[in-house]
Amino acid sequence: MLSAVFLSGAASVSAQQASTVLLSAEDSDPNRLGWMQGFPPAPERVIGQPDSNYFSFPKMRWTVCHFRELLPTKQVSRGLGAPVPFSYALDDAINDVTFTPIDGSEPMTWQASLNENYTDGLLILHQGQVVYETYSGCLDEAGKHGAMSVTKSMTGLLGEILVAEGALDEQALVGDILPELADSAFGSATVKQLLEMTTGLAYSEDYSDPNAEIWAYNAAASPLPKPDDYTGPRTYYEYLATVEPEGEHGQVFGYKTINTDALGWVIARTAGESVTSLLSSRIWQRMGAEQDGYFTVDSIGTPFAGGGLSAGLRDMARIGQLVLNEGVMNGERLFPAAAVERIRQGGDRQAFAAAGYRYLPGGSYRGMWWSLHNEHGAFAARGVHGQTIYIDPTAEMVIVRFASHPVAGNAANDPTSLPAYQAVAEYLMEQSATP
Amino acid sequence: MLSAVFLSGAASVSAQQASTVLLSAEDSDPNRLGWMQGFPPAPERVIGQPDSNYFSFPKMRWTVCHFRELLPTKQVSRGLGAPVPFSYALDDAINDVTFTPIDGSEPMTWQASLNENYTDGLLILHQGQVVYETYSGCLDEAGKHGAMSVTKSMTGLLGEILVAEGALDEQALVGDILPELADSAFGSATVKQLLEMTTGLAYSEDYSDPNAEIWAYNAAASPLPKPDDYTGPRTYYEYLATVEPEGEHGQVFGYKTINTDALGWVIARTAGESVTSLLSSRIWQRMGAEQDGYFTVDSIGTPFAGGGLSAGLRDMARIGQLVLNEGVMNGERLFPAAAVERIRQGGDRQAFAAAGYRYLPGGSYRGMWWSLHNEHGAFAARGVHGQTIYIDPTAEMVIVRFASHPVAGNAANDPTSLPAYQAVAEYLMEQSATP
């Protein structure tokens, strides 16, 4: 089965492998490598079905812009109206901003960091205006890119909106909202524990372990026909009902995608709409989006709430600005400010510390967003290959990045990303302080 | 395999079966039947993968609006600009226009014809203004619907554009343009013969014959994994290369979808762009479209040029108006008028007569459009379940219809469609003649 793609890049390069030589961003550029060019493409340049390797590096650098060509998907409609364009105040000098990578000694320029992180698209908003925008690899301004776990923050935002509006009680037990999950590990967890990923679940995402639960999850999640002898769960819902408890709820942060899938189900049951539909009606149709987004789905059309979103870079920037603005976009309030206030406030820092994220010391997780708890109060949505929506309220800055870093894990790109974002934030604050 | 869906509805109801009692449009309404409602839907209300029956009636009435949730697809981008809305001059009195069905004696109202034909959406443009618009079943104004063989007319229009612009020689042999097809039946056919479907091909679309070539085509076309013991062609391209000759080219009209797939390949090789990409760059991005469209694809991402398009109703109306205007839309010329002139002129009427279309006497086929050669010079794109773009140049009228008639074949709906279109055309001409 080829369902590794649904998650965080099982077929990608591990950090250990990455210490060997990898193709650079330039050398792995999908246009340069010629994937899927020609009619038909040369056989060795085809990325298609069935192909269990379509999410392996360097093919993955093409695939991240083309999930819908490989898998069934569900639309996040932007509606039918006119998009609301951004205003622009481009500043090329950002390319020359320098920073020192974490664990490094040599300074690096912002521009050099783009290829270092296999950036496919990056846009910076400052005080609501676009000050920087670039595209590379498989992406252009009219393209869409896999957001991977940035999707979780969209699902989490919807959850926090429902909580802030009183439609969803964060202290309610998941098993009371979803009787189907009453006997699973989720049954005794609260909605708040889902939103903070402090559930106690017997679930491993260790791809190097053939007995890890991730593989059963993958098989259940695939929308493609199952093998004839397959007897396991056939949908996200069926899989979630099989999850066993491990440890206590509410003690330790454990980054497990299935929390978001369970939250997606809670949202659908509560709102009477799927995550795709609610994301469209509450946000996408009302923020002036340029493009529809879409989610991959399972065999019964359930959107992959934990990682299935693909969207345009500018529309991800609109989401970032909407969140920075605490729910206001183009002069209209789309949801209560409290939804974002809760996210900004962050989650349980002790529970988070126990998980040992080296590059996020003092951080926390709430509403499926990562809080840095740095001096600027920055918080972020983060995807496994370097995708991000990074929001710095102090600098009034939003950075959105799509990337296809060969290493599946932000530890590979954080050292040249987080200090770069901070450096640009400081640069922009200086600029606006100068009359 | 579930590839019947790619074609004209193998799993749907035959005309013979239809003489027995069928659910009415109202009783088969997908909302009323509750397909895919709830989280999860009740097991007996799921339409998903793998399900070889998703294109059977009445499930099909849901599926026509949801192909992308079941299959990989490729986008026809509308670009990023603002849509150009239609102007409206709605006229409810159209509902009361009456006509006499072909072969019938009792008059019928326009309004009654809508359910009679399982209409999911219908829009009438008169002199460029919307005079009538209605949605039903699975469709609404922001939805998309399978165009089925209306797709052929999009591919054909692109072909005629390339011919009119001199990029494609209609007398060229397909085998010279596509050496891969030189040894197939297509090799010795001209581009013009493709465009008029007068090729001599050993190819049967008779779904009741288990040895009909349609089944091998279906299997090749499916983007889903092939059975382990499958040894046949795996893509549209590979299938086309296997087609054997039967009879002479240029003698008889034979409605065979594979002509359009071959034309799609000719277009891709000639333009250096896939049909999806060319349709976007030449038409969709320039006509003020509201929504993206999309095509289903095969296992290597080849768009199904013969039937894979899904789109919004209003965008199909924009195509109709663009064709009525012979290439001009919103004051801009998108392609040479000659492309439409060729289509309007029609094809070889003798070759067409030999095919025996009872409800299209005196008709012809050119550029993958059907010419009625009636007094109004009407011509149309036509899909198997009643989809149409019907253009009446004399009445300055465009009718677009999405439908999900249970019977796979226009002979089932033509008797209550073609005279209804003519009656509305006459009504609109009277209206505009009255000062």
CSV table of N, CA and C in Angstrom, one decimal, chain A residues 289-404:
chain,number,residue,atom,x,y,z
A,289,ALA,N,-10.1,34.4,-0.3
A,289,ALA,CA,-9.1,33.5,-0.9
A,289,ALA,C,-9.1,33.5,-2.4
A,290,GLU,N,-7.9,33.2,-2.9
A,290,GLU,CA,-7.7,33.2,-4.4
A,290,GLU,C,-8.0,31.9,-5.0
A,291,GLN,N,-7.7,30.8,-4.2
A,291,GLN,CA,-7.9,29.5,-4.7
A,291,GLN,C,-8.7,28.6,-3.7
A,292,ASP,N,-9.3,27.6,-4.2
A,292,ASP,CA,-9.9,26.5,-3.4
A,292,ASP,C,-8.7,25.8,-2.8
A,293,GLY,N,-8.9,25.2,-1.6
A,293,GLY,CA,-7.9,24.2,-1.1
A,293,GLY,C,-8.5,22.8,-1.2
A,294,TYR,N,-7.8,21.8,-0.8
A,294,TYR,CA,-8.4,20.5,-0.8
A,294,TYR,C,-7.8,19.6,0.3
A,295,PHE,N,-8.5,18.6,0.7
A,295,PHE,CA,-8.0,17.6,1.6
A,295,PHE,C,-8.0,16.2,0.9
A,296,THR,N,-7.0,15.4,1.2
A,296,THR,CA,-7.1,14.0,0.8
A,296,THR,C,-8.1,13.3,1.7
A,297,VAL,N,-8.7,12.2,1.3
A,297,VAL,CA,-9.8,11.6,2.0
A,297,VAL,C,-9.5,10.1,2.2
A,298,ASP,N,-10.2,9.4,3.1
A,298,ASP,CA,-10.2,8.0,3.2
A,298,ASP,C,-11.2,7.3,2.3
A,299,SER,N,-11.5,6.0,2.4
A,299,SER,CA,-12.3,5.3,1.5
A,299,SER,C,-13.8,5.7,1.6
A,300,ILE,N,-14.2,6.4,2.6
A,300,ILE,CA,-15.6,6.9,2.6
A,300,ILE,C,-15.6,8.4,2.6
A,301,GLY,N,-14.6,9.0,2.1
A,301,GLY,CA,-14.6,10.5,1.9
A,301,GLY,C,-14.3,11.3,3.1
A,302,THR,N,-13.8,10.7,4.2
A,302,THR,CA,-13.5,11.5,5.4
A,302,THR,C,-12.2,12.3,5.1
A,303,PRO,N,-12.3,13.6,5.3
A,303,PRO,CA,-11.1,14.4,5.1
A,303,PRO,C,-10.0,14.1,6.1
A,304,PHE,N,-8.7,14.0,5.7
A,304,PHE,CA,-7.6,13.7,6.6
A,304,PHE,C,-7.3,15.0,7.4
A,305,ALA,N,-8.0,15.1,8.6
A,305,ALA,CA,-7.9,16.3,9.4
A,305,ALA,C,-6.5,16.5,10.0
A,306,GLY,N,-5.7,15.4,10.1
A,306,GLY,CA,-4.4,15.5,10.7
A,306,GLY,C,-3.3,15.9,9.7
A,307,GLY,N,-3.6,16.0,8.4
A,307,GLY,CA,-2.5,16.3,7.5
A,307,GLY,C,-2.8,16.4,6.0
A,308,GLY,N,-4.1,16.4,5.7
A,308,GLY,CA,-4.5,16.3,4.3
A,308,GLY,C,-4.6,17.5,3.4
A,309,LEU,N,-4.4,18.7,4.0
A,309,LEU,CA,-4.7,19.9,3.3
A,309,LEU,C,-3.6,20.3,2.2
A,310,SER,N,-4.0,20.7,1.1
A,310,SER,CA,-3.2,21.4,0.1
A,310,SER,C,-3.8,22.7,-0.2
A,311,ALA,N,-3.0,23.7,-0.4
A,311,ALA,CA,-3.5,25.1,-0.7
A,311,ALA,C,-2.5,25.9,-1.3
A,312,GLY,N,-2.9,27.1,-1.8
A,312,GLY,CA,-2.0,28.1,-2.3
A,312,GLY,C,-1.3,28.8,-1.2
A,313,LEU,N,-0.1,29.3,-1.5
A,313,LEU,CA,0.8,29.9,-0.5
A,313,LEU,C,0.1,31.2,0.0
A,314,ARG,N,-0.5,32.0,-0.9
A,314,ARG,CA,-1.1,33.3,-0.5
A,314,ARG,C,-2.3,33.0,0.4
A,315,ASP,N,-3.0,31.9,0.1
A,315,ASP,CA,-4.2,31.6,1.0
A,315,ASP,C,-3.7,31.2,2.4
A,316,MET,N,-2.6,30.5,2.4
A,316,MET,CA,-2.1,30.2,3.8
A,316,MET,C,-1.7,31.5,4.5
A,317,ALA,N,-1.2,32.4,3.7
A,317,ALA,CA,-0.8,33.7,4.3
A,317,ALA,C,-2.1,34.5,4.8
A,318,ARG,N,-3.2,34.3,4.1
A,318,ARG,CA,-4.4,34.9,4.5
A,318,ARG,C,-4.8,34.3,5.9
A,319,ILE,N,-4.7,33.0,6.0
A,319,ILE,CA,-5.0,32.4,7.3
A,319,ILE,C,-4.1,32.9,8.4
A,320,GLY,N,-2.8,33.1,8.1
A,320,GLY,CA,-1.9,33.6,9.1
A,320,GLY,C,-2.3,35.0,9.5
A,321,GLN,N,-2.6,35.8,8.5
A,321,GLN,CA,-3.0,37.2,8.9
A,321,GLN,C,-4.3,37.2,9.7
A,322,LEU,N,-5.3,36.4,9.3
A,322,LEU,CA,-6.5,36.3,10.0
A,322,LEU,C,-6.3,35.9,11.5
A,323,VAL,N,-5.4,35.0,11.7
A,323,VAL,CA,-5.1,34.5,13.1
A,323,VAL,C,-4.3,35.6,13.8
A,324,LEU,N,-3.3,36.3,13.1
A,324,LEU,CA,-2.6,37.4,13.8
A,324,LEU,C,-3.7,38.5,14.2
A,325,ASN,N,-4.7,38.7,13.3
A,325,ASN,CA,-5.7,39.7,13.6
A,325,ASN,C,-6.8,39.2,14.5
A,326,GLU,N,-6.6,38.0,15.1
A,326,GLU,CA,-7.5,37.4,16.1
A,326,GLU,C,-8.9,37.4,15.5
A,327,GLY,N,-9.0,37.0,14.3
A,327,GLY,CA,-10.3,36.7,13.7
A,327,GLY,C,-10.9,37.7,12.8
A,328,VAL,N,-10.2,38.8,12.6
A,328,VAL,CA,-10.7,39.9,11.7
A,328,VAL,C,-10.0,39.8,10.4
A,329,MET,N,-10.7,39.9,9.3
A,329,MET,CA,-10.1,39.9,8.0
A,329,MET,C,-10.9,40.9,7.1
A,330,ASN,N,-10.1,41.7,6.4
A,330,ASN,CA,-10.8,42.7,5.5
A,330,ASN,C,-11.9,43.4,6.2
A,331,GLY,N,-11.7,43.8,7.4
A,331,GLY,CA,-12.7,44.6,8.2
A,331,GLY,C,-13.9,43.8,8.7
A,332,GLU,N,-13.9,42.5,8.5
A,332,GLU,CA,-15.0,41.7,9.0
A,332,GLU,C,-14.5,40.7,10.1
A,333,ARG,N,-15.3,40.5,11.2
A,333,ARG,CA,-14.9,39.5,12.2
A,333,ARG,C,-15.5,38.2,11.8
A,334,LEU,N,-14.6,37.2,11.6
A,334,LEU,CA,-15.0,35.9,11.2
A,334,LEU,C,-15.3,34.9,12.4
A,335,PHE,N,-14.6,35.2,13.5
A,335,PHE,CA,-14.8,34.3,14.7
A,335,PHE,C,-14.4,35.1,15.9
A,336,PRO,N,-14.8,34.6,17.1
A,336,PRO,CA,-14.4,35.4,18.3
A,336,PRO,C,-12.9,35.4,18.5
A,337,ALA,N,-12.4,36.6,19.0
A,337,ALA,CA,-11.0,36.7,19.3
A,337,ALA,C,-10.5,35.7,20.3
A,338,ALA,N,-11.4,35.2,21.2
A,338,ALA,CA,-11.0,34.3,22.2
A,338,ALA,C,-10.4,33.0,21.6
A,339,ALA,N,-10.9,32.6,20.4
A,339,ALA,CA,-10.3,31.4,19.8
A,339,ALA,C,-8.8,31.5,19.6
A,340,VAL,N,-8.3,32.7,19.2
A,340,VAL,CA,-6.9,32.9,19.0
A,340,VAL,C,-6.2,33.2,20.3
A,341,GLU,N,-6.9,33.9,21.2
A,341,GLU,CA,-6.3,34.2,22.5
A,341,GLU,C,-5.9,32.9,23.2
A,342,ARG,N,-6.8,31.9,23.1
A,342,ARG,CA,-6.5,30.6,23.7
A,342,ARG,C,-5.2,30.0,23.1
A,343,ILE,N,-5.1,30.1,21.8
A,343,ILE,CA,-4.0,29.5,21.1
A,343,ILE,C,-2.7,30.2,21.5
A,344,ARG,N,-2.8,31.6,21.5
A,344,ARG,CA,-1.6,32.4,21.9
A,344,ARG,C,-1.1,32.1,23.3
A,345,GLN,N,-2.1,31.9,24.2
A,345,GLN,CA,-1.8,31.7,25.6
A,345,GLN,C,-1.0,30.4,25.7
A,346,GLY,N,-1.2,29.5,24.8
A,346,GLY,CA,-0.4,28.2,24.9
A,346,GLY,C,-0.9,27.2,25.8
A,347,GLY,N,-0.3,26.0,25.8
A,347,GLY,CA,-0.7,24.9,26.6
A,347,GLY,C,0.1,24.7,27.8
A,348,ASP,N,0.1,23.5,28.3
A,348,ASP,CA,0.8,23.1,29.5
A,348,ASP,C,2.3,23.0,29.2
A,349,ARG,N,3.1,23.9,29.7
A,349,ARG,CA,4.6,23.9,29.3
A,349,ARG,C,5.3,22.8,30.0
A,350,GLN,N,4.9,22.4,31.2
A,350,GLN,CA,5.5,21.2,31.8
A,350,GLN,C,5.3,20.0,31.0
A,351,ALA,N,4.1,19.8,30.6
A,351,ALA,CA,3.7,18.6,29.8
A,351,ALA,C,4.5,18.6,28.5
A,352,PHE,N,4.7,19.8,28.0
A,352,PHE,CA,5.5,19.9,26.7
A,352,PHE,C,7.0,19.6,27.0
A,353,ALA,N,7.5,20.1,28.0
A,353,ALA,CA,8.9,20.0,28.3
A,353,ALA,C,9.3,18.5,28.4
A,354,ALA,N,8.4,17.7,28.9
A,354,ALA,CA,8.7,16.3,29.1
A,354,ALA,C,8.9,15.6,27.8
A,355,ALA,N,8.4,16.2,26.7
A,355,ALA,CA,8.6,15.6,25.4
A,355,ALA,C,9.9,15.8,24.7
A,356,GLY,N,10.7,16.8,25.3
A,356,GLY,CA,12.1,17.0,24.9
A,356,GLY,C,12.3,17.6,23.5
A,357,TYR,N,11.6,18.6,23.1
A,357,TYR,CA,11.9,19.2,21.8
A,357,TYR,C,13.0,20.2,21.9
A,358,ARG,N,14.2,19.7,21.4
A,358,ARG,CA,15.4,20.5,21.6
A,358,ARG,C,15.3,21.9,21.1
A,359,TYR,N,14.7,22.1,19.9
A,359,TYR,CA,14.7,23.5,19.4
A,359,TYR,C,13.5,24.3,19.8
A,360,LEU,N,12.7,23.8,20.6
A,360,LEU,CA,11.5,24.5,21.1
A,360,LEU,C,11.5,24.5,22.7
A,361,PRO,N,12.7,25.0,23.3
A,361,PRO,CA,12.7,25.0,24.7
A,361,PRO,C,11.7,25.9,25.3
A,362,GLY,N,11.0,25.5,26.3
A,362,GLY,CA,10.0,26.4,26.9
A,362,GLY,C,8.7,26.5,26.2
A,363,GLY,N,8.6,25.7,25.1
A,363,GLY,CA,7.4,25.9,24.3
A,363,GLY,C,6.2,25.2,24.8
A,364,SER,N,5.1,25.2,24.1
A,364,SER,CA,3.9,24.5,24.4
A,364,SER,C,3.1,24.3,23.2
A,365,TYR,N,2.0,23.5,23.3
A,365,TYR,CA,1.1,23.2,22.2
A,365,TYR,C,-0.3,23.4,22.6
A,366,ARG,N,-1.1,24.1,21.9
A,366,ARG,CA,-2.5,24.4,22.2
A,366,ARG,C,-3.3,24.7,21.0
A,367,GLY,N,-4.5,24.1,20.9
A,367,GLY,CA,-5.3,24.3,19.7
A,367,GLY,C,-4.6,23.8,18.5
A,368,MET,N,-3.7,22.9,18.7
A,368,MET,CA,-2.9,22.3,17.6
A,368,MET,C,-2.0,23.3,16.9
A,369,TRP,N,-1.6,24.4,17.7
A,369,TRP,CA,-0.5,25.3,17.3
A,369,TRP,C,0.6,25.2,18.3
A,370,TRP,N,1.8,25.5,17.8
A,370,TRP,CA,3.0,25.4,18.6
A,370,TRP,C,3.3,26.9,19.1
A,371,SER,N,3.4,27.0,20.4
A,371,SER,CA,3.8,28.3,21.0
A,371,SER,C,5.3,28.3,21.4
A,372,LEU,N,6.0,29.3,20.9
A,372,LEU,CA,7.4,29.3,21.2
A,372,LEU,C,7.7,29.9,22.6
A,373,HIS,N,6.7,30.7,23.1
A,373,HIS,CA,6.9,31.5,24.3
A,373,HIS,C,8.2,32.2,24.3
A,374,ASN,N,8.6,32.8,23.2
A,374,ASN,CA,9.8,33.7,23.1
A,374,ASN,C,9.3,35.1,23.5
A,375,GLU,N,10.3,36.0,23.4
A,375,GLU,CA,10.0,37.4,23.7
A,375,GLU,C,8.9,38.1,22.9
A,376,HIS,N,8.8,37.6,21.7
A,376,HIS,CA,7.8,38.1,20.7
A,376,HIS,C,6.5,37.5,20.8
A,377,GLY,N,6.4,36.4,21.6
A,377,GLY,CA,5.1,35.7,21.7
A,377,GLY,C,4.8,34.9,20.5
A,378,ALA,N,5.8,34.5,19.7
A,378,ALA,CA,5.5,33.8,18.4
A,378,ALA,C,4.9,32.5,18.6
A,379,PHE,N,4.0,32.1,17.7
A,379,PHE,CA,3.4,30.8,17.6
A,379,PHE,C,3.3,30.4,16.2
A,380,ALA,N,3.2,29.0,16.0
A,380,ALA,CA,3.3,28.6,14.6
A,380,ALA,C,2.5,27.3,14.3
A,381,ALA,N,2.1,27.2,13.1
A,381,ALA,CA,1.7,25.9,12.5
A,381,ALA,C,2.9,25.3,11.9
A,382,ARG,N,3.1,24.0,12.0
A,382,ARG,CA,4.3,23.4,11.5
A,382,ARG,C,4.1,22.0,10.8
A,383,GLY,N,4.6,21.9,9.6
A,383,GLY,CA,4.5,20.7,8.8
A,383,GLY,C,5.9,20.0,8.7
A,384,VAL,N,5.8,18.7,8.5
A,384,VAL,CA,7.0,17.8,8.7
A,384,VAL,C,8.1,18.1,7.8
A,385,HIS,N,7.9,18.7,6.6
A,385,HIS,CA,9.0,18.9,5.7
A,385,HIS,C,9.3,20.4,5.6
A,386,GLY,N,9.0,21.1,6.7
A,386,GLY,CA,9.4,22.6,6.8
A,386,GLY,C,8.3,23.5,6.5
A,387,GLN,N,7.1,23.0,6.2
A,387,GLN,CA,5.9,23.9,6.0
A,387,GLN,C,5.7,24.7,7.3
A,388,THR,N,5.3,25.9,7.2
A,388,THR,CA,4.9,26.7,8.4
A,388,THR,C,4.0,27.8,8.1
A,389,ILE,N,3.2,28.2,9.2
A,389,ILE,CA,2.7,29.5,9.3
A,389,ILE,C,3.2,30.0,10.6
A,390,TYR,N,4.1,31.0,10.5
A,390,TYR,CA,4.8,31.5,11.7
A,390,TYR,C,4.3,32.9,12.0
A,391,ILE,N,3.7,33.1,13.2
A,391,ILE,CA,3.1,34.4,13.5
A,391,ILE,C,3.8,35.0,14.7
A,392,ASP,N,4.3,36.2,14.4
A,392,ASP,CA,5.0,37.0,15.4
A,392,ASP,C,4.1,38.3,15.7
A,393,PRO,N,3.3,38.2,16.8
A,393,PRO,CA,2.4,39.3,17.1
A,393,PRO,C,3.2,40.6,17.4
A,394,THR,N,4.4,40.5,18.0
A,394,THR,CA,5.1,41.7,18.4
A,394,THR,C,5.6,42.5,17.2
A,395,ALA,N,6.1,41.7,16.2
A,395,ALA,CA,6.6,42.3,15.0
A,395,ALA,C,5.5,42.5,14.0
A,396,GLU,N,4.2,42.1,14.3
A,396,GLU,CA,3.1,42.2,13.4
A,396,GLU,C,3.5,41.5,12.0
A,397,MET,N,4.1,40.4,12.2
A,397,MET,CA,4.6,39.6,11.0
A,397,MET,C,4.0,38.2,10.9
A,398,VAL,N,3.8,37.8,9.7
A,398,VAL,CA,3.4,36.5,9.4
A,398,VAL,C,4.3,35.9,8.3
A,399,ILE,N,4.9,34.8,8.6
A,399,ILE,CA,5.7,34.1,7.6
A,399,ILE,C,5.0,32.8,7.2
A,400,VAL,N,4.8,32.6,6.0
A,400,VAL,CA,4.3,31.3,5.5
A,400,VAL,C,5.3,30.7,4.6
A,401,ARG,N,5.6,29.4,4.8
A,401,ARG,CA,6.5,28.7,4.0
A,401,ARG,C,6.0,27.3,3.6
A,402,PHE,N,6.1,27.0,2.3
A,402,PHE,CA,6.0,25.6,1.8
A,402,PHE,C,7.4,25.1,1.5
A,403,ALA,N,7.6,23.9,1.9
A,403,ALA,CA,9.0,23.4,1.7
A,403,ALA,C,8.9,21.9,1.5
A,404,SER,N,9.9,21.3,1.0
A,404,SER,CA,10.0,19.8,0.8
A,404,SER,C,11.4,19.4,1.2
